[in-house]
Tab-separated table of C-alpha atoms in Angstrom:
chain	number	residue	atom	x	y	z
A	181	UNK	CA	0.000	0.000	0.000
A	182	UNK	CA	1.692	3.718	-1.163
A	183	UNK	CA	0.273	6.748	0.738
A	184	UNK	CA	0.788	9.779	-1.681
A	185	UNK	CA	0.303	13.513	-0.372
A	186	UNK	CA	-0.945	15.972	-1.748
A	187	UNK	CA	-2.901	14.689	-4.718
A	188	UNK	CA	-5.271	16.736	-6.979
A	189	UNK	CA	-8.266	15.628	-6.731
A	190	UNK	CA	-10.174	17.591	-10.013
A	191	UNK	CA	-8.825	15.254	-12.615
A	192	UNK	CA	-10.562	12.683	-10.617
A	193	UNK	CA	-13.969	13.776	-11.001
A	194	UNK	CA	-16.303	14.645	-14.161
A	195	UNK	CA	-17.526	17.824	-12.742
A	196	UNK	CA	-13.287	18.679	-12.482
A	197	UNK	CA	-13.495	21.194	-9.574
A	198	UNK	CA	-12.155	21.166	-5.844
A	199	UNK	CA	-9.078	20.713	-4.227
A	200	UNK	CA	-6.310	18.457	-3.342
A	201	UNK	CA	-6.214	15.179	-0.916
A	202	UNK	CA	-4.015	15.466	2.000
A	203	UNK	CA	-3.119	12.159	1.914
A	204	UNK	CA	-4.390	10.030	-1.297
A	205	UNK	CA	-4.542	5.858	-1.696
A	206	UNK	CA	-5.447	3.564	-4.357
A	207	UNK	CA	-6.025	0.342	-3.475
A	208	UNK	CA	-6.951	-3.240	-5.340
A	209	UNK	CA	-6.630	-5.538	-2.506
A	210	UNK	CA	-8.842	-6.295	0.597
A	211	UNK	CA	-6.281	-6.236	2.946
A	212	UNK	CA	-5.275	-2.991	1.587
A	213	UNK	CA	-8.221	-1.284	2.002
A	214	UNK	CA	-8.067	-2.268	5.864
A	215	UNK	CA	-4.530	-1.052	6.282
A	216	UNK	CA	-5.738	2.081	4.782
A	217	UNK	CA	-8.565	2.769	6.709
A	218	UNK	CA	-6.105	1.767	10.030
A	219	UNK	CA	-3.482	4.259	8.994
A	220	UNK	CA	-6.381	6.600	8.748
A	221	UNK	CA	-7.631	5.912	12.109
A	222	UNK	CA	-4.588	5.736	13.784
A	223	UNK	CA	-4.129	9.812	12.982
A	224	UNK	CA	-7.316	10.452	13.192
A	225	UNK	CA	-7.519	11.549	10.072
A	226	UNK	CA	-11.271	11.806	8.314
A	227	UNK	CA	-11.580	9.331	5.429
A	228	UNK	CA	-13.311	9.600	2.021
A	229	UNK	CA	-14.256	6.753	-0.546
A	230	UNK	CA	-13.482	7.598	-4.033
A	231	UNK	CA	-15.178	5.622	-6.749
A	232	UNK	CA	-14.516	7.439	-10.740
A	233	UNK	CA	-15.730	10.434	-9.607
A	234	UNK	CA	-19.040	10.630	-11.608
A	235	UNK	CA	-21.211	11.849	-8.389
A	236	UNK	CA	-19.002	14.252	-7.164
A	237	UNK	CA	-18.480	17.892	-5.989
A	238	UNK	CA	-14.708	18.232	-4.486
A	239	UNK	CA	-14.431	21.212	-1.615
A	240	UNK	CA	-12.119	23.722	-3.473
A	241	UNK	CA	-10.567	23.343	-0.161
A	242	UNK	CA	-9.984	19.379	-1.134
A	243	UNK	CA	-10.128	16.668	1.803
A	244	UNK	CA	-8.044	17.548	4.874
A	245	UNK	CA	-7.640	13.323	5.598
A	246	UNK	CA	-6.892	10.538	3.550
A	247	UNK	CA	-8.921	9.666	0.128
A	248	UNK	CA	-9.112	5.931	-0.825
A	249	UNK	CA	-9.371	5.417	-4.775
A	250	UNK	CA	-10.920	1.457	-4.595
A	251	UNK	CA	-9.526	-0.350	-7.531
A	252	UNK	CA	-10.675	-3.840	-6.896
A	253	UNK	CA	-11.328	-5.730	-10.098
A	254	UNK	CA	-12.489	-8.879	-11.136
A	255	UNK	CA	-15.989	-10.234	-12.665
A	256	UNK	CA	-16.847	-14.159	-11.909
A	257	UNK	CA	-20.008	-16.091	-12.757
A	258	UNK	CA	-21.438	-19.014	-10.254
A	259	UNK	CA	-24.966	-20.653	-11.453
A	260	UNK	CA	-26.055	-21.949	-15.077
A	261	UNK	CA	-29.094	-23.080	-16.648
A	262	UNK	CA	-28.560	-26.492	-15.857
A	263	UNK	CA	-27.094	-26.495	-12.567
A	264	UNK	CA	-29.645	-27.681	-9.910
A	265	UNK	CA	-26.953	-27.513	-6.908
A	266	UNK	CA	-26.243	-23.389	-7.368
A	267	UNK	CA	-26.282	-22.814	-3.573
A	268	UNK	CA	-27.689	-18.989	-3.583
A	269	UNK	CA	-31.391	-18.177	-3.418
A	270	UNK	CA	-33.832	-19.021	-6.283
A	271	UNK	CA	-37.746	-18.267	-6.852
A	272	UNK	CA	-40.241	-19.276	-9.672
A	273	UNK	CA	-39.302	-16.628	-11.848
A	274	UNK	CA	-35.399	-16.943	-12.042
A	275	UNK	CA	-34.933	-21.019	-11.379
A	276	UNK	CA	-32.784	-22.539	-13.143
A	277	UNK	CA	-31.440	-19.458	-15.003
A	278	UNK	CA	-30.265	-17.504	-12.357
A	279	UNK	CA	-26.915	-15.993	-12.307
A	280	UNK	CA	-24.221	-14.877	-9.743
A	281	UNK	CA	-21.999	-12.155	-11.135
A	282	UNK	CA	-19.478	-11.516	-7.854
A	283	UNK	CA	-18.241	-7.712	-9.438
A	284	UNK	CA	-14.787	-6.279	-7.811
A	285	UNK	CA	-15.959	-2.168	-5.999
A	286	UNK	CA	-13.539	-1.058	-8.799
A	287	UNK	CA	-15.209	-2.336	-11.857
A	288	UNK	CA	-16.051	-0.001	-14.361
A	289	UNK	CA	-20.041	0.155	-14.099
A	290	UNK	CA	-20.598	-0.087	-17.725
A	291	UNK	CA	-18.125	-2.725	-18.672
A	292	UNK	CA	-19.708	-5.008	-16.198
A	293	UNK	CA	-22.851	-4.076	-17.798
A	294	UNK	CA	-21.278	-4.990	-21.326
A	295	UNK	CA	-19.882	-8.275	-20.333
A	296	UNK	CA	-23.758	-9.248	-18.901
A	297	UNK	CA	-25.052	-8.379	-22.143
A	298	UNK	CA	-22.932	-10.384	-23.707
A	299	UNK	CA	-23.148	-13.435	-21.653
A	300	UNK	CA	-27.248	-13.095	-22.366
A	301	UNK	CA	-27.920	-11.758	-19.359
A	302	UNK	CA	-30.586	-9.583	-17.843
A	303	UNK	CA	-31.318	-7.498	-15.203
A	304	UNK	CA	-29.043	-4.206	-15.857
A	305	UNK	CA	-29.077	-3.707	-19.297
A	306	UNK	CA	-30.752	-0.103	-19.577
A	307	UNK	CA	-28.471	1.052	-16.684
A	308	UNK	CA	-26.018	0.698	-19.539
A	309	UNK	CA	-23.681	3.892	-19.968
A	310	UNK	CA	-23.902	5.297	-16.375
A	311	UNK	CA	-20.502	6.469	-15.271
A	312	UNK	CA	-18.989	5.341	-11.963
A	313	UNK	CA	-17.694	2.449	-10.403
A	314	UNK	CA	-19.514	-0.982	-9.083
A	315	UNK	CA	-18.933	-0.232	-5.923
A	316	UNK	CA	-20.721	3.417	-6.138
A	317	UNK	CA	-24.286	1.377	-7.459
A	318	UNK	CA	-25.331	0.257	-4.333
A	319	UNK	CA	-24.722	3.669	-2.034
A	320	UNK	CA	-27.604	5.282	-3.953
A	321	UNK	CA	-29.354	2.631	-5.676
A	322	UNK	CA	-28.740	3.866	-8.958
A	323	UNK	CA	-31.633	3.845	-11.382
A	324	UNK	CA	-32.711	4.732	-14.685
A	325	UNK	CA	-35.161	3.769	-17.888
A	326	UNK	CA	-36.933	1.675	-15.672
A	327	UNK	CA	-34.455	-0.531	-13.572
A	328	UNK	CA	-32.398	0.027	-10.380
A	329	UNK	CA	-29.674	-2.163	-8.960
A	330	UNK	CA	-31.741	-2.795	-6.227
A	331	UNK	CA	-33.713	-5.358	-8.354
A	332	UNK	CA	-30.241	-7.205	-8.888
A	333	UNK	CA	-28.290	-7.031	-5.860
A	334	UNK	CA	-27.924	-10.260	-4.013
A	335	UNK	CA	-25.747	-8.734	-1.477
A	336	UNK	CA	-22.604	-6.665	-0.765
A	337	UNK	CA	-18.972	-7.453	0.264
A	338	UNK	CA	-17.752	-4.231	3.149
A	339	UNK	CA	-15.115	-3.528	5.424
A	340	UNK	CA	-17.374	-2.466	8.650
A	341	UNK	CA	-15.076	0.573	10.216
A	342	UNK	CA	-16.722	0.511	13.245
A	343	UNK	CA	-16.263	-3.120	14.068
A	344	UNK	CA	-12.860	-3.495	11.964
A	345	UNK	CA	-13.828	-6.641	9.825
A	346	UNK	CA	-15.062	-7.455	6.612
A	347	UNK	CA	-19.021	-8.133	6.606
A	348	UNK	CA	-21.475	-9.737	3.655
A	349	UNK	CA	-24.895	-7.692	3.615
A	350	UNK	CA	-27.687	-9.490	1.932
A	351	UNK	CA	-30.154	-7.403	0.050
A	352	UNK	CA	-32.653	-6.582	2.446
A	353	UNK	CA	-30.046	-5.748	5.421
A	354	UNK	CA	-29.045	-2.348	2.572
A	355	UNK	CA	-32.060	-1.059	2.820
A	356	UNK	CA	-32.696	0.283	-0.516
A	357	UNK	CA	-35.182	2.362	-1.288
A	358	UNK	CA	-35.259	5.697	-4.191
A	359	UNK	CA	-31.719	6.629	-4.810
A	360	UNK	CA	-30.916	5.663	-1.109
A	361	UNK	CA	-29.764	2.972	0.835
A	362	UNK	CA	-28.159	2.757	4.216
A	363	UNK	CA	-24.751	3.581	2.829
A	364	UNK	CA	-25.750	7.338	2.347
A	365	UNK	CA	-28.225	7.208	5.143
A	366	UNK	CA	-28.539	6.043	8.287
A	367	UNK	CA	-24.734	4.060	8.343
A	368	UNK	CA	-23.279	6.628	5.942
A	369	UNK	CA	-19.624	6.413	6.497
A	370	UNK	CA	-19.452	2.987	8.450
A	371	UNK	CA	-18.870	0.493	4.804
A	372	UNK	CA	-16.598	0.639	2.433
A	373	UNK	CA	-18.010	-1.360	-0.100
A	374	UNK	CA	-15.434	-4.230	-1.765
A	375	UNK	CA	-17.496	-5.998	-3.745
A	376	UNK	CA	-21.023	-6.671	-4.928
A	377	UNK	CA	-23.008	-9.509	-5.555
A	378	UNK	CA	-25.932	-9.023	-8.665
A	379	UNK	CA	-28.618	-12.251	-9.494
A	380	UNK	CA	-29.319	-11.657	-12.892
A	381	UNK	CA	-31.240	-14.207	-15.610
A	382	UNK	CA	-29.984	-15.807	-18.250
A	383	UNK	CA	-31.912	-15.921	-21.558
A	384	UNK	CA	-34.175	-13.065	-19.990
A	385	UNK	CA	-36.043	-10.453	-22.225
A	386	UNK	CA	-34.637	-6.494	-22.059
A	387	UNK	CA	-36.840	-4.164	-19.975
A	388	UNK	CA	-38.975	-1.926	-22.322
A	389	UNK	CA	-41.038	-0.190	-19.628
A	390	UNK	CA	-39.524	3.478	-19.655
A	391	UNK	CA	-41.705	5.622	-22.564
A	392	UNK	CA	-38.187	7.307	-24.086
A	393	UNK	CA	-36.861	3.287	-25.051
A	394	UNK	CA	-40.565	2.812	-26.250
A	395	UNK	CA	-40.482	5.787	-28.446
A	396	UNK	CA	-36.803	5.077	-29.462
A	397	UNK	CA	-37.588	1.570	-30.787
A	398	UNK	CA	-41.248	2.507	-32.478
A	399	UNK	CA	-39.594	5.708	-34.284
A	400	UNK	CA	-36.713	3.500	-35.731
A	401	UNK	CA	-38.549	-0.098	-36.183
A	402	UNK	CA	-41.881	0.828	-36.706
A	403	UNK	CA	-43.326	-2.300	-38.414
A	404	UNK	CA	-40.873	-4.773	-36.250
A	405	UNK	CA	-42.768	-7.100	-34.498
A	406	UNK	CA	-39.645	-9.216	-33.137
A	407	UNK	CA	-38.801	-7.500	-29.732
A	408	UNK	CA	-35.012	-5.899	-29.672
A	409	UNK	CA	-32.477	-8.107	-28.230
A	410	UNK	CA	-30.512	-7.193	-25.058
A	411	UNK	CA	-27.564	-6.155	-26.968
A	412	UNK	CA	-29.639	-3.946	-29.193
A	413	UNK	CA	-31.579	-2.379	-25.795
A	414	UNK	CA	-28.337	-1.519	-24.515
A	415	UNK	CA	-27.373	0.684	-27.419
A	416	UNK	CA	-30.473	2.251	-27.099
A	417	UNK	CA	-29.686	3.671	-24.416
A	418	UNK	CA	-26.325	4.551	-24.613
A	419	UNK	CA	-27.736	6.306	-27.429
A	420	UNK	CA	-30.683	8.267	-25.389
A	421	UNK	CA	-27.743	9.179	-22.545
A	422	UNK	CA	-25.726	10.332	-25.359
A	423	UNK	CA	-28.310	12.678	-27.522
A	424	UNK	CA	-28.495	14.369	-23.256
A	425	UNK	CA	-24.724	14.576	-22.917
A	426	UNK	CA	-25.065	11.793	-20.270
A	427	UNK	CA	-22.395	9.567	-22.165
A	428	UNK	CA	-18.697	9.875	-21.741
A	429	UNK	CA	-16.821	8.732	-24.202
A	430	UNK	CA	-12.770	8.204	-22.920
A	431	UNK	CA	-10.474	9.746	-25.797
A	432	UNK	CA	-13.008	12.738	-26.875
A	433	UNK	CA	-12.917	15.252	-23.921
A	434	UNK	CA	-16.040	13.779	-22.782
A	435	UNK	CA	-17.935	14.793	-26.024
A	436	UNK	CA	-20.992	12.328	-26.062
A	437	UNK	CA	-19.806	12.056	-29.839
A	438	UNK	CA	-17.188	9.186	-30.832
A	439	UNK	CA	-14.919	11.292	-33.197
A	440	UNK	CA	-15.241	14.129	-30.816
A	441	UNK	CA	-16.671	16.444	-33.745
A	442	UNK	CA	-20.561	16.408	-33.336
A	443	UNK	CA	-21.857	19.830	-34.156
A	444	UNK	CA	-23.994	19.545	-30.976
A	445	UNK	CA	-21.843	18.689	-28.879
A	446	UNK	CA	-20.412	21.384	-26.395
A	447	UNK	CA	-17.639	19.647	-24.053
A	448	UNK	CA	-19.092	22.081	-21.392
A	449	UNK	CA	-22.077	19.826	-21.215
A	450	UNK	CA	-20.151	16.765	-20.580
A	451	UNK	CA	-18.457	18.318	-17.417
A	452	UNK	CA	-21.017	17.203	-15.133
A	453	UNK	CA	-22.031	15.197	-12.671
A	454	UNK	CA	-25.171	13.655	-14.583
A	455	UNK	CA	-28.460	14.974	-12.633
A	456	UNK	CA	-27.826	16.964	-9.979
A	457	UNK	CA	-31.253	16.732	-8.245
A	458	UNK	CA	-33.406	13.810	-7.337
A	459	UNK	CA	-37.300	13.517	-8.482
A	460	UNK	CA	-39.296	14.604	-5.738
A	461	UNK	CA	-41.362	11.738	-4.577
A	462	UNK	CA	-44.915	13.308	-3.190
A	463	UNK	CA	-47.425	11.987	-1.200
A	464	UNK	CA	-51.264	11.629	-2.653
A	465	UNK	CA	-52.049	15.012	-1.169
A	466	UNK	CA	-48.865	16.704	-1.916
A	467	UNK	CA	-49.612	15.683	-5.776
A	468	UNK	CA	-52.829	17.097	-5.782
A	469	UNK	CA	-51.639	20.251	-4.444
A	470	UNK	CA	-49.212	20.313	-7.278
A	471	UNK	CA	-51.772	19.456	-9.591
A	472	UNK	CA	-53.748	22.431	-8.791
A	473	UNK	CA	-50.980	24.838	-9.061
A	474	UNK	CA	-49.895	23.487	-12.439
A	475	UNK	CA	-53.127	24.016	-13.666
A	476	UNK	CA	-53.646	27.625	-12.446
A	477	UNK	CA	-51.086	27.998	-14.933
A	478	UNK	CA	-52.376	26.135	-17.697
A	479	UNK	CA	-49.522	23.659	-17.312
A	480	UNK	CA	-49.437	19.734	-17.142
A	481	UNK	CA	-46.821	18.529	-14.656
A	482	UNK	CA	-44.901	15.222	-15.490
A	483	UNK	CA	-45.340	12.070	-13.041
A	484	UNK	CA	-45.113	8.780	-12.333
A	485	UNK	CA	-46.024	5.784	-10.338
A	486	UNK	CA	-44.053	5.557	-6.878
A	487	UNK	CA	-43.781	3.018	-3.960
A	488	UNK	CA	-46.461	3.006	-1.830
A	489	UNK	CA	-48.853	4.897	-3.734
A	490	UNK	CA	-46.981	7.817	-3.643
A	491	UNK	CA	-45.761	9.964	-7.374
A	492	UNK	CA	-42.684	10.926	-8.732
A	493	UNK	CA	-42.650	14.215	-10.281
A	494	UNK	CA	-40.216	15.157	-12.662
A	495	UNK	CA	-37.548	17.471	-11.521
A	496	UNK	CA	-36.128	18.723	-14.850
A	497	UNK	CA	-39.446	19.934	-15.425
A	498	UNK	CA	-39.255	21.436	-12.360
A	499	UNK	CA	-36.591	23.299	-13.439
A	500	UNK	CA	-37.372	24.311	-16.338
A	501	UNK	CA	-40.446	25.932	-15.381
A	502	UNK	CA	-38.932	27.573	-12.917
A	503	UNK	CA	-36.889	29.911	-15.511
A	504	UNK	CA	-33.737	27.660	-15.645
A	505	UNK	CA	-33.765	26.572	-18.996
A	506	UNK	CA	-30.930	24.124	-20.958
A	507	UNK	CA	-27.918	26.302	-21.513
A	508	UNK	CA	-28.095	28.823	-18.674
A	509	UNK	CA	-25.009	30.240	-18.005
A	510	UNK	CA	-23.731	31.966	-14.588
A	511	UNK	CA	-20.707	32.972	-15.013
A	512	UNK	CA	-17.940	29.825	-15.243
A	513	UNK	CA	-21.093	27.652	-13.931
A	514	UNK	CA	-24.312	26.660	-15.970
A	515	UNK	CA	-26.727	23.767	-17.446
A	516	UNK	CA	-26.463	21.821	-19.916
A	517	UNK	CA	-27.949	22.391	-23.211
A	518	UNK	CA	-29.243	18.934	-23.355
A	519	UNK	CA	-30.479	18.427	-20.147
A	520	UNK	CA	-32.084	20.339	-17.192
A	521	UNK	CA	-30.647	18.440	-15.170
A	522	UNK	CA	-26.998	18.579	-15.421
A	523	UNK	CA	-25.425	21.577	-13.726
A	524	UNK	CA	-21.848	22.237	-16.051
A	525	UNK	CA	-18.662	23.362	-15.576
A	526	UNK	CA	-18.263	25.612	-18.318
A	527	UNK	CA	-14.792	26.549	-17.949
A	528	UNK	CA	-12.595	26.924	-15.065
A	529	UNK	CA	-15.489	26.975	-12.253
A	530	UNK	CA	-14.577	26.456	-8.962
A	531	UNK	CA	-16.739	23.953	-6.130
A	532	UNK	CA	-18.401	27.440	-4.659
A	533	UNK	CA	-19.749	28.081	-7.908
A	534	UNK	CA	-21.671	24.979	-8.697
A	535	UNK	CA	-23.116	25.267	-5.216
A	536	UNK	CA	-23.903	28.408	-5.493
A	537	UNK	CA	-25.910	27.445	-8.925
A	538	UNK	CA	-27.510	24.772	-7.161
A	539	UNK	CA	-28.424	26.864	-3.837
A	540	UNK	CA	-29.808	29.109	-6.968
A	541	UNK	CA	-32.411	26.606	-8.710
A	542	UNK	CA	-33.426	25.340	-5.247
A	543	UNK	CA	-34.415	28.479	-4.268
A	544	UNK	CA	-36.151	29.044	-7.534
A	545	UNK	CA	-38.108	26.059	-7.471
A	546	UNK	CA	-39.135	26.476	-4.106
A	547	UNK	CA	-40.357	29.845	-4.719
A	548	UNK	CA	-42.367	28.795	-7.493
A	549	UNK	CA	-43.703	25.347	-6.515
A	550	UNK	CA	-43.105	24.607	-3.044
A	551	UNK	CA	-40.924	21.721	-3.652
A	552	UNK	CA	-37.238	22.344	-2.002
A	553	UNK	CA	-35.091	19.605	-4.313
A	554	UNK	CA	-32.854	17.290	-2.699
């Protein structure tokens, strides 16, 4: 294990603001990541996990402890089709064609998703393209276009801090729920997550639910009547992430284009940290409130079904119709132009500024629809 000083931390991060690491640490072994988290603890020093960076606004006065980069790779695969004696658990749905991907915290997210698709598997396939690490999915249950991990995750490999040994957590022990889970909740800071565990199914079909893959596939195969493949739902949405800047391409600058000359493309709008706010979830009366206040403007608000009973509102439309519009600039700070979203870095911007944006469209929101986004 090598304990550097001083290390930028920027480059690190797809926003590219903030300061340095005091003391900086990337590790690929287990035993590392407990010696690390020792030497931290033994200077009392505060500790940070770092994943790729994707999620992240640095301090422009960096981390005054030590930063751990987790680099622990490795995919396996345990279970078949026609293996009866696969010890982990099955149900009517996924028996006999259930599989066990074991996936190292420092996996690229969207290889792993790759290497699924291509093994015919399903379960994460239109969570293809999301930046980040493996070991980043579980800490806020990352979603989109209709799946979360949630729906996959068997359980979690973590070092437990507070009782200084290495712990499994099955599924229901995370508690996941909307872009939460305990790691970023109620135990945030305790785990640092080494590896995950995701049940997926062989030979399953792609999930179709969200309306933008819907419209994708009946715009381009309109008289198909042979549902798209896995493989061919994947790149339909690394498509949809890319025509919203939400694709980074390594080798381009982040442009969402492969060559890196798409007219459209401004590399401002890849500078980001994908969507900075959450959909609000609202309660049955908090929706109808919303509702009426929508339509004493003549306006339709954008929802959706939510756990129990609740809806999700949309919060791009949020911001949108709260006068922040794609391409609003502040100064070095703005949005995207492809997506509501995505707060930018559009040149030089420094941590204070994107909070100051986002302290900006909260308080715009708010004012305008008594919704404070998280």
């Amino acid at each position: 294990m090598t304990i550097q000083e001083n290390v930028p931390l920027a480059p690190r991060t797809t926003l590219q603001v903030g300061g340095p690491a005091r003391y900086f640490a990337e590790l690929k072994r287990e035993d590392e990541v407990r010696q690390a988290a020792q030497f931290a603890k033994a200077r009392n020093l505060p500790l940070f996990v770092l994943g790729e960076g994707s999620n992240l606004v640095i301090a422009d006065s960096g981390w005054p402890g030590l930063v751990l980069r987790i680099a622990i790779g490795g995919i396996t695969a345990s279970g078949s089709t026609n293996n009866p004696s696969t010890s982990y658990r099955r149900d009517k749905e996924t028996a006999g064609n259930a599989v066990l991907f074991s996936v190292g915290a420092g996996v690229n997210w969207d290889d792993f998703v790759a290497q699924t698709v291509v093994q015919n598997c399903a379960g994460v396939e239109c969570l293809s393209g999301i930046p980040g690490s493996v070991g980043g999915t579980p800490v806020q249950n990352v979603g989109a276009y209709g799946q979360q991990v949630a729906d996959t995750i068997e359980s979690v490999r973590a070092l437990d801090l507070k009782a200084d040994r290495i712990v499994v957590l099955p599924k229901p022990a995370c508690g996941f729920r909307y872009r939460s889970s305990i790691f970023n909740t109620t135990e945030r800071g305790r785990y640092i997550i080494l590896r995950v565990n995701y049940r997926l199914k062989r030979g399953g079909a792609p999930n179709l639910k969200y309306a933008d893959l819907q419209e994708y596939f009946a715009e381009r195969f309109p008289d198909s009547h042979t549902p798209p493949s896995l493989a061919e739902t994947r790149e339909a949405v690394r498509e949809i992430r890319r025509s919203k800047g939400m694709l980074i391409v390594p080798g381009t600058d982040g442009c969402p284009d492969k060559d890196g000359r798409d007219e459209d493309c401004r590399n401002e709008d890849c500078r980001s940290a994908g969507s900075f706010f959450k959909n609000p979830v609202l309660s049955e009366e908090q929706f109808k409130e919303l509702t009426a206040l929508a339509a004493s403007k003549s306006l339709d608000i954008p929802s959706y079904p939510a756990f129990d009973a609740q809806r999700k509102i949309s919060a791009a439309w949020l911001v949108e119709q709260s006068g922040f519009y794609k391409g609003y600039a502040a100064g070095a700070v703005g949005i995207s132009h492809k997506h509501a979203l995505a707060l930018v870095n559009r040149g030089n911007a420094k941590a204070t500024d994107v909070v100051d944006l986002k302290d900006e469209i909260q308080r715009g929101v708010q004012e305008a629809w008594g919704i404070l986004l998280e």
